[in-house]
Every structure is written in structure tokens, then in C-alpha cells.
């Protein structure tokens, strides 16, 4: 994947931890925190705000150095104008961190509360965030998931900005990596992976094709040209021979790279997925924070889940299968095991089913979950 998108919602485990669970299974979430605090990860804006391998810092430093020019949207312009007008606050924040060491936003008392800047953040929080985006501050660790800010030169004392790749060279490598992460992919899918500019992505694709680092491909049912990394050819040959079998089943985060591009999920997997936590409650169809269900290579539905950690209960408030889908007995058992594994990892071993669609699925799923829980205990 090359990145982990960060999100603060914790109805279930926060997204970066859940993305890793979907691939690794049962692991200790503190390992991710330790990896970050050991300096092996850094936070920066990639697809969104993400954890990235520290080795990739040269790939991203240019974006911090050129951020005002690269982001010409009205909101970003307003933010940089605000930052320029509040240099006394900026220098006060920088001096405090220089004198006192790494600090959280909570360590700064606001001079006055304001609304209308991002999420009604206090000025100090907004300044800290913009200083991080523009590269003067970095996040060496988090405390209870709150960012801790420090001077970039203290986090990476050996760094020199001459080591940063220029935007075109960085785009070339990021485009290559996106194609490798996605498999066969169109230009919009590749561009979205690291939120690159269209013109730059197209130039990178042309160069990679010319150099043989990408191959031209076609995806059945799509008119757009697609691209494929040569490293995928062994898997392609297996697929053509009928020897590539999907074996993994799991629940996915809404911010998992498998589903975060809505059009790709629809075109490639026939799965129309929208994160409804940003939708007004009365307009939601499936629930606040639904988790896509991956069952051996198919996206079969979604579940609106909540982890009641104090009670040890993993609640399925609503589970919707894709329209017209009926699960065989074996598939239902697989689904139950998948849910139970996720519940156990959350340390919420008791699974409570409230509602399903179709409704008749509820009783069958409850019965299968009892068997899955018993097997897990043994």
C-alpha cells in the first residue's frame, strides 16, 4: 500500500489500525504507535493525511515546500493568507516548541475562540496544522491519538532540503507505486491514489510507458485505457490459467485503499460505496460508519458496526448484503468467522446482531456466530 490514511473516528478501531488488521489479522495496535514513535513513519498529506514510511520523506518534501503554489483552492489560499497575517502567533508557537520541546495543541491556551476556520479550531491549532503542512513542524509521535508537534530539524536533524526530489521526479515514482498498489488501473484511479495533479500524472504515465516500467492494459467493460505494472504479470498469468484463487475474508475500513475511490469500487467490483458519516442522518441508507465486507475476492455487503469496549460487545447495528445476493451455508459460516475475528481483535468477543437485510439473514447469522465463537474459544 505504501501509506495508511489517518482518521479519528473510533466507532470501531480507528482506520489505520483497522486497515492493517484487514491484511495482517490479529496484531497489537500499539505496534503501529511504536513504529511511528521510533521514527520509522511520518505524517503528511498523501491521499489524505497519512502515515508514510520515513524512507519516502524525499518523495514528499517538495509538496511541503511548494504547498501554497500547489494548492490553489480558495480555502487553501485563505489559510495561507491567514498564516502570513499571524506571524507573531506563528513565531510564538515556534519559540515555545523550541524552548519547551514537543507540544500538543492542548498545551496552547487560545487567546480567543473563533468559528469558521476549518473545524472551528482555535487559532493555535490552525497555525500548528499549517506549520506541519508547510514543513516547519513534524509529528514525532501521538499521545492518546493527539498529535505532538516538534521542529522538523529536531525530528530529522540530518535532513537537507537539497535531498528532496523535484515534483516531476517524485510524481514519476509515486505514479509507478500507485499502479503497483492498484493492479490494473486507469489514469484517474492512479492519480487519486496520491492525490496528484492530472497534468503531472499524465506526463509520468507517458514516461513510464516509454521506459517499459508500465504496460498498457484493458479492463473489460471500460473504455478508458488502463495501466499495469510488469511486476503484476506473474499474477496475471495465474489468473488467465485459472490458478489465482481469492482466499481472504475480512471487514474493511471505509478509508481502505481497496474502496476509497468510489468509481473504481463501482467499475471494478460492482460495489457502490459511500461513507455516510458525512451524510445528514435522515439521508443515510446503510449507517454512520459502514464497513465493507470482503468475502474471498468479492465485496458482498456492508455492516454498520460499533465496538462497545466496556461491555466487550461488538454490535452489528445493521448488516446489508448486496441486492439480490443470497449466501450459501459455507459462505454464511465464512462471514460469521470473519465478523468474529474482527470482534475478537477489538476485544469485544460477544457479537450482537440487531438488524440485517435481508431480514431472514439475522437468525441464520446469529446461529453461525455461536458456532464461530465456540470455535474461537477452543
Short mmCIF file of C-alpha atoms in Angstrom, two decimals:
data_model
loop_
_atom_site.label_atom_id
_atom_site.label_comp_id
_atom_site.label_asym_id
_atom_site.label_seq_id
_atom_site.Cartn_x
_atom_site.Cartn_y
_atom_site.Cartn_z
CA UNK A 1 0.00 0.00 0.00
CA UNK A 2 2.78 2.44 0.86
CA UNK A 3 0.55 4.56 3.11
CA UNK A 4 -2.07 4.43 5.85
CA UNK A 5 -4.80 7.06 5.83
CA UNK A 6 -5.38 8.56 9.28
CA UNK A 7 -8.88 9.22 10.56
CA UNK A 8 -10.02 9.94 14.10
CA UNK A 9 -13.45 8.22 14.09
CA UNK A 10 -13.36 5.31 16.53
CA UNK A 11 -16.83 3.75 16.48
CA UNK A 12 -14.72 0.71 15.77
CA UNK A 13 -10.90 0.78 15.70
CA UNK A 14 -9.50 3.90 14.07
CA UNK A 15 -8.95 3.47 10.36
CA UNK A 16 -5.16 2.94 10.09
CA UNK A 17 -5.28 0.18 12.70
CA UNK A 18 -8.27 -1.46 11.02
CA UNK A 19 -6.62 -1.34 7.59
CA UNK A 20 -3.68 -3.27 8.99
CA UNK A 21 -5.98 -5.75 10.73
CA UNK A 22 -7.72 -6.43 7.41
CA UNK A 23 -4.40 -7.59 5.99
CA UNK A 24 -2.50 -8.95 8.99
CA UNK A 25 -5.26 -10.36 11.16
CA UNK A 26 -4.74 -10.36 14.91
CA UNK A 27 -1.91 -7.97 15.85
CA UNK A 28 -1.21 -5.44 18.59
CA UNK A 29 -2.25 -1.89 17.55
CA UNK A 30 0.44 -0.45 19.81
CA UNK A 31 3.00 -1.78 17.30
CA UNK A 32 1.88 0.92 14.86
CA UNK A 33 2.27 3.60 17.55
CA UNK A 34 5.72 2.25 18.39
CA UNK A 35 6.77 2.24 14.75
CA UNK A 36 5.75 5.90 14.50
CA UNK A 37 7.47 6.97 17.73
CA UNK A 38 10.66 5.12 16.68
CA UNK A 39 10.88 7.47 13.71
CA UNK A 40 10.08 4.86 11.07
CA UNK A 41 6.91 6.67 9.96
CA UNK A 42 6.00 10.31 9.41
CA UNK A 43 2.68 12.09 8.94
CA UNK A 44 1.94 14.09 5.84
CA UNK A 45 -0.72 14.73 3.21
CA UNK A 46 -0.65 11.98 0.58
CA UNK A 47 -4.02 10.51 -0.43
CA UNK A 48 -5.21 12.39 2.64
CA UNK A 49 -3.36 12.81 5.91
CA UNK A 50 -1.42 9.55 6.10
CA UNK A 51 1.32 7.68 7.86
CA UNK A 52 4.16 7.16 5.37
CA UNK A 53 7.48 5.29 5.60
CA UNK A 54 10.26 7.64 6.63
CA UNK A 55 12.30 6.41 3.65
CA UNK A 56 9.73 8.18 1.46
CA UNK A 57 10.33 11.61 3.00
CA UNK A 58 12.29 12.80 -0.08
CA UNK A 59 9.25 11.92 -2.22
CA UNK A 60 7.01 14.28 -0.26
CA UNK A 61 9.18 17.13 0.94
CA UNK A 62 8.62 19.10 -2.28
CA UNK A 63 4.90 19.23 -1.53
CA UNK A 64 5.54 20.96 1.79
CA UNK A 65 7.99 23.40 0.20
CA UNK A 66 5.61 24.26 -2.64
CA UNK A 67 2.27 23.82 -0.91
CA UNK A 68 0.99 27.39 -1.37
CA UNK A 69 1.61 27.14 -5.14
CA UNK A 70 0.41 23.54 -5.49
CA UNK A 71 -2.91 24.07 -3.69
CA UNK A 72 -4.68 26.94 -5.40
CA UNK A 73 -8.13 26.26 -3.99
CA UNK A 74 -9.90 29.16 -2.31
CA UNK A 75 -9.78 27.59 1.16
CA UNK A 76 -6.05 26.95 0.94
CA UNK A 77 -5.40 30.49 -0.27
CA UNK A 78 -7.36 31.84 2.69
CA UNK A 79 -5.38 29.65 5.07
CA UNK A 80 -2.02 30.85 3.76
CA UNK A 81 -3.16 34.46 3.80
CA UNK A 82 -4.23 33.89 7.42
CA UNK A 83 -0.85 32.34 8.23
CA UNK A 84 1.01 35.31 6.72
CA UNK A 85 -1.10 37.75 8.73
CA UNK A 86 -0.49 35.92 12.01
CA UNK A 87 3.28 35.70 12.03
CA UNK A 88 3.51 36.88 15.64
CA UNK A 89 1.41 33.87 16.70
CA UNK A 90 3.48 31.59 14.46
CA UNK A 91 6.75 32.75 15.99
CA UNK A 92 5.31 32.44 19.49
CA UNK A 93 4.37 28.81 18.79
CA UNK A 94 7.75 28.03 17.22
CA UNK A 95 9.60 29.60 20.16
CA UNK A 96 7.59 27.68 22.74
CA UNK A 97 8.30 24.37 21.00
CA UNK A 98 11.97 25.30 20.66
CA UNK A 99 12.19 26.12 24.37
CA UNK A 100 9.86 23.50 25.87
CA UNK A 101 10.19 20.59 23.47
CA UNK A 102 7.40 18.77 21.59
CA UNK A 103 3.91 20.09 22.41
CA UNK A 104 0.28 19.21 21.68
CA UNK A 105 -2.42 21.59 20.58
CA UNK A 106 -3.91 21.16 24.07
CA UNK A 107 -0.75 22.74 25.53
CA UNK A 108 -1.68 26.08 23.94
CA UNK A 109 -4.41 28.13 25.56
CA UNK A 110 -6.39 30.04 22.94
CA UNK A 111 -6.38 33.80 23.10
CA UNK A 112 -9.97 33.70 21.93
CA UNK A 113 -12.37 31.16 20.46
CA UNK A 114 -13.30 31.62 16.83
CA UNK A 115 -15.52 29.86 14.33
CA UNK A 116 -15.27 29.48 10.60
CA UNK A 117 -11.66 28.28 10.31
CA UNK A 118 -11.66 24.60 9.40
CA UNK A 119 -13.48 22.76 12.23
CA UNK A 120 -13.83 25.90 14.38
CA UNK A 121 -10.29 25.25 15.55
CA UNK A 122 -8.60 27.72 17.84
CA UNK A 123 -6.01 29.86 16.09
CA UNK A 124 -3.16 27.97 17.75
CA UNK A 125 -4.39 24.64 16.38
CA UNK A 126 -4.82 26.06 12.89
CA UNK A 127 -1.31 27.51 12.99
CA UNK A 128 0.16 24.20 14.17
CA UNK A 129 -1.55 22.33 11.34
CA UNK A 130 -0.44 24.80 8.68
CA UNK A 131 3.11 24.77 10.02
CA UNK A 132 3.04 20.98 9.69
CA UNK A 133 1.71 21.14 6.12
CA UNK A 134 4.37 23.66 5.14
CA UNK A 135 7.13 21.59 6.69
CA UNK A 136 8.33 23.66 9.66
CA UNK A 137 6.85 21.18 12.13
CA UNK A 138 6.55 17.39 12.14
CA UNK A 139 4.72 14.84 14.28
CA UNK A 140 7.26 12.61 16.06
CA UNK A 141 4.54 10.72 17.98
CA UNK A 142 0.96 10.82 19.18
CA UNK A 143 -0.38 10.74 22.73
CA UNK A 144 -3.86 9.22 23.04
CA UNK A 145 -4.05 9.83 19.31
CA UNK A 146 -3.41 13.57 19.76
CA UNK A 147 -0.65 14.95 17.58
CA UNK A 148 2.58 16.01 19.25
CA UNK A 149 4.37 18.72 17.25
CA UNK A 150 8.10 19.33 17.10
CA UNK A 151 10.53 21.29 14.94
CA UNK A 152 11.34 19.45 11.74
CA UNK A 153 15.07 19.97 12.22
CA UNK A 154 14.87 18.14 15.56
CA UNK A 155 12.83 15.24 14.18
CA UNK A 156 15.15 14.81 11.17
CA UNK A 157 18.43 16.51 12.18
CA UNK A 158 20.37 15.11 9.20
CA UNK A 159 17.88 16.23 6.58
CA UNK A 160 18.78 18.82 3.97
CA UNK A 161 16.20 20.12 1.51
CA UNK A 162 18.62 19.52 -1.35
CA UNK A 163 17.77 15.83 -0.88
CA UNK A 164 14.13 16.41 -1.87
CA UNK A 165 13.02 15.13 -5.26
CA UNK A 166 11.56 17.69 -7.63
CA UNK A 167 7.81 17.38 -8.33
CA UNK A 168 8.22 15.67 -11.72
CA UNK A 169 10.63 13.01 -10.47
CA UNK A 170 8.55 12.43 -7.35
CA UNK A 171 5.43 12.09 -9.47
CA UNK A 172 7.14 9.51 -11.65
CA UNK A 173 7.87 7.30 -8.66
CA UNK A 174 4.51 7.89 -6.99
CA UNK A 175 2.69 7.02 -10.20
CA UNK A 176 4.68 3.81 -10.56
CA UNK A 177 3.91 2.86 -6.98
CA UNK A 178 0.22 3.64 -7.33
CA UNK A 179 -0.02 1.33 -10.33
CA UNK A 180 1.74 -1.40 -8.39
CA UNK A 181 -0.61 -0.97 -5.42
CA UNK A 182 -3.78 -0.95 -7.52
CA UNK A 183 -3.08 -3.62 -10.11
CA UNK A 184 -4.71 -2.83 -13.46
CA UNK A 185 -5.80 0.79 -13.14
CA UNK A 186 -6.99 3.76 -15.16
CA UNK A 187 -5.37 7.19 -15.01
CA UNK A 188 -8.00 8.66 -12.62
CA UNK A 189 -7.53 5.76 -10.18
CA UNK A 190 -3.75 6.12 -10.28
CA UNK A 191 -3.90 9.90 -9.92
CA UNK A 192 -6.24 9.66 -6.94
CA UNK A 193 -4.01 7.27 -5.01
CA UNK A 194 -1.60 10.04 -4.01
CA UNK A 195 -3.90 12.94 -4.98
CA UNK A 196 -1.64 14.12 -7.78
CA UNK A 197 -2.30 16.75 -10.41
CA UNK A 198 -3.73 15.43 -13.66
CA UNK A 199 -1.15 17.00 -15.97
CA UNK A 200 1.74 15.70 -13.89
CA UNK A 201 0.25 12.20 -13.66
CA UNK A 202 -0.25 12.00 -17.41
CA UNK A 203 3.33 13.03 -18.09
CA UNK A 204 4.52 10.40 -15.62
CA UNK A 205 2.39 7.69 -17.24
CA UNK A 206 3.79 8.54 -20.68
CA UNK A 207 7.36 8.31 -19.38
CA UNK A 208 6.74 5.06 -17.53
CA UNK A 209 5.17 3.51 -20.64
CA UNK A 210 8.08 4.65 -22.81
CA UNK A 211 10.60 3.20 -20.34
CA UNK A 212 8.76 -0.12 -20.03
CA UNK A 213 8.04 0.45 -16.34
CA UNK A 214 4.30 0.28 -17.05
CA UNK A 215 2.37 -1.69 -19.63
CA UNK A 216 -0.79 -0.69 -21.43
CA UNK A 217 -3.81 -2.79 -20.49
CA UNK A 218 -7.53 -3.03 -20.98
CA UNK A 219 -10.20 -3.74 -18.38
CA UNK A 220 -13.24 -5.46 -19.77
CA UNK A 221 -16.24 -3.13 -19.81
CA UNK A 222 -14.22 0.09 -19.59
CA UNK A 223 -13.42 2.38 -22.50
CA UNK A 224 -10.53 4.10 -20.76
CA UNK A 225 -7.01 2.87 -21.25
CA UNK A 226 -5.58 1.10 -18.25
CA UNK A 227 -2.05 0.55 -17.00
CA UNK A 228 -0.34 -2.43 -15.41
CA UNK A 229 2.96 -2.82 -13.59
CA UNK A 230 5.18 -5.52 -15.16
CA UNK A 231 5.57 -6.90 -11.64
CA UNK A 232 1.92 -7.98 -11.89
CA UNK A 233 2.49 -10.24 -14.92
CA UNK A 234 3.05 -13.45 -12.89
CA UNK A 235 -0.30 -12.88 -11.15
CA UNK A 236 -1.96 -12.12 -14.48
CA UNK A 237 -0.70 -15.39 -15.94
CA UNK A 238 -2.03 -17.25 -12.90
CA UNK A 239 -5.40 -15.56 -13.34
CA UNK A 240 -5.52 -16.45 -17.04
CA UNK A 241 -4.76 -20.08 -16.14
CA UNK A 242 -7.49 -20.11 -13.51
CA UNK A 243 -4.95 -20.62 -10.75
CA UNK A 244 -5.35 -17.31 -8.89
CA UNK A 245 -7.78 -18.02 -6.08
CA UNK A 246 -9.02 -15.45 -3.57
CA UNK A 247 -8.82 -16.88 -0.05
CA UNK A 248 -9.06 -13.90 2.29
CA UNK A 249 -12.19 -12.60 4.01
CA UNK A 250 -12.30 -9.56 6.28
CA UNK A 251 -14.08 -6.35 7.25
CA UNK A 252 -12.62 -3.21 5.70
CA UNK A 253 -12.23 0.34 6.92
CA UNK A 254 -14.13 2.96 4.91
CA UNK A 255 -10.69 4.51 4.32
CA UNK A 256 -9.13 1.31 3.00
CA UNK A 257 -7.32 1.75 -0.35
CA UNK A 258 -9.46 -1.05 -1.76
CA UNK A 259 -12.61 1.08 -1.59
CA UNK A 260 -11.62 4.72 -1.10
CA UNK A 261 -12.06 5.55 -4.81
CA UNK A 262 -15.82 5.24 -5.23
CA UNK A 263 -15.83 4.97 -9.03
CA UNK A 264 -13.11 2.31 -9.02
CA UNK A 265 -15.03 0.23 -6.47
CA UNK A 266 -18.11 0.51 -8.66
CA UNK A 267 -16.43 -0.13 -12.01
CA UNK A 268 -14.08 -2.90 -10.90
CA UNK A 269 -16.09 -4.68 -8.21
CA UNK A 270 -19.68 -3.58 -8.87
CA UNK A 271 -19.78 -2.13 -5.36
CA UNK A 272 -21.28 1.35 -4.92
CA UNK A 273 -19.88 2.57 -1.62
CA UNK A 274 -20.38 5.89 0.13
CA UNK A 275 -19.10 6.79 3.60
CA UNK A 276 -22.28 8.07 5.20
CA UNK A 277 -20.73 9.64 8.31
CA UNK A 278 -20.57 12.82 6.19
CA UNK A 279 -24.22 12.44 5.13
CA UNK A 280 -27.04 14.00 7.21
CA UNK A 281 -28.60 11.33 9.40
CA UNK A 282 -32.02 11.44 7.73
CA UNK A 283 -30.41 10.77 4.34
CA UNK A 284 -28.33 7.75 5.40
CA UNK A 285 -29.22 4.43 3.81
CA UNK A 286 -26.82 1.98 5.45
CA UNK A 287 -25.49 3.68 8.59
CA UNK A 288 -23.00 6.12 10.05
CA UNK A 289 -19.73 4.20 9.55
CA UNK A 290 -20.31 1.07 7.50
CA UNK A 291 -17.52 -1.44 6.96
CA UNK A 292 -17.38 -3.13 3.54
CA UNK A 293 -17.40 -6.92 3.75
CA UNK A 294 -14.75 -8.68 1.65
CA UNK A 295 -15.51 -12.37 1.19
CA UNK A 296 -12.89 -14.24 -0.82
CA UNK A 297 -12.44 -11.66 -3.53
CA UNK A 298 -15.98 -10.27 -3.59
CA UNK A 299 -17.39 -7.21 -1.88
CA UNK A 300 -20.68 -8.73 -0.71
CA UNK A 301 -22.15 -6.03 1.52
CA UNK A 302 -21.52 -3.68 4.40
CA UNK A 303 -22.06 -3.64 8.13
CA UNK A 304 -22.77 -0.69 10.42
CA UNK A 305 -20.80 -1.83 13.45
CA UNK A 306 -19.96 -0.39 16.87
CA UNK A 307 -17.46 -1.70 19.40
CA UNK A 308 -18.77 -1.37 22.97
CA UNK A 309 -15.38 -1.88 24.55
CA UNK A 310 -16.53 -1.53 28.16
CA UNK A 311 -19.10 -4.29 27.71
CA UNK A 312 -16.99 -6.47 25.42
CA UNK A 313 -19.74 -6.34 22.77
CA UNK A 314 -19.28 -5.95 19.03
CA UNK A 315 -22.63 -4.72 17.79
CA UNK A 316 -23.87 -5.18 14.23
CA UNK A 317 -26.44 -2.42 14.14
CA UNK A 318 -27.26 -3.19 10.52
CA UNK A 319 -25.78 -5.64 8.04
CA UNK A 320 -26.76 -5.25 4.39
CA UNK A 321 -25.91 -7.76 1.70
CA UNK A 322 -25.72 -6.54 -1.86
CA UNK A 323 -29.16 -6.53 -3.54
CA UNK A 324 -30.27 -9.99 -4.64
CA UNK A 325 -27.34 -11.77 -3.02
CA UNK A 326 -28.01 -14.99 -1.12
CA UNK A 327 -25.30 -16.71 0.87
CA UNK A 328 -24.75 -20.45 0.83
CA UNK A 329 -24.25 -22.26 4.13
CA UNK A 330 -20.48 -22.26 3.60
CA UNK A 331 -20.43 -18.55 2.77
CA UNK A 332 -22.52 -17.75 5.83
CA UNK A 333 -20.07 -19.66 8.03
CA UNK A 334 -17.21 -17.73 6.42
CA UNK A 335 -18.99 -14.44 7.10
CA UNK A 336 -19.57 -15.40 10.74
CA UNK A 337 -15.90 -16.33 11.22
CA UNK A 338 -14.89 -13.05 9.58
CA UNK A 339 -17.05 -10.97 11.93
CA UNK A 340 -15.95 -12.97 14.97
CA UNK A 341 -12.25 -12.49 14.17
CA UNK A 342 -12.78 -8.74 13.93
CA UNK A 343 -14.77 -8.70 17.17
CA UNK A 344 -12.09 -10.71 18.99
CA UNK A 345 -9.37 -8.35 17.77
CA UNK A 346 -11.40 -5.46 19.19
CA UNK A 347 -11.53 -7.41 22.48
CA UNK A 348 -15.30 -7.46 22.09
CA UNK A 349 -15.91 -11.21 21.74
CA UNK A 350 -19.68 -11.06 22.15
CA UNK A 351 -21.30 -10.24 18.81
CA UNK A 352 -24.79 -8.75 18.91
CA UNK A 353 -26.87 -8.73 15.70
CA UNK A 354 -29.63 -6.12 15.62
CA UNK A 355 -30.79 -5.94 12.00
CA UNK A 356 -29.94 -7.47 8.64
CA UNK A 357 -31.05 -7.04 5.07
CA UNK A 358 -32.50 -9.39 4.03
CA UNK A 359 -34.23 -9.76 7.44
CA UNK A 360 -34.20 -13.57 7.30
CA UNK A 361 -30.41 -13.48 7.42
CA UNK A 362 -30.38 -12.37 11.08
CA UNK A 363 -31.38 -15.70 12.62
CA UNK A 364 -29.01 -17.66 10.37
CA UNK A 365 -26.15 -15.29 11.15
CA UNK A 366 -26.74 -15.45 14.92
CA UNK A 367 -26.61 -19.24 14.77
CA UNK A 368 -23.43 -19.22 12.69
CA UNK A 369 -21.83 -16.71 15.07
CA UNK A 370 -22.44 -19.02 18.02
CA UNK A 371 -20.51 -21.73 16.21
CA UNK A 372 -17.75 -19.30 15.25
CA UNK A 373 -17.43 -18.03 18.85
CA UNK A 374 -17.25 -21.60 20.18
CA UNK A 375 -14.56 -22.49 17.65
CA UNK A 376 -12.60 -19.36 18.54
CA UNK A 377 -12.69 -20.22 22.26
CA UNK A 378 -11.48 -23.76 21.62
#
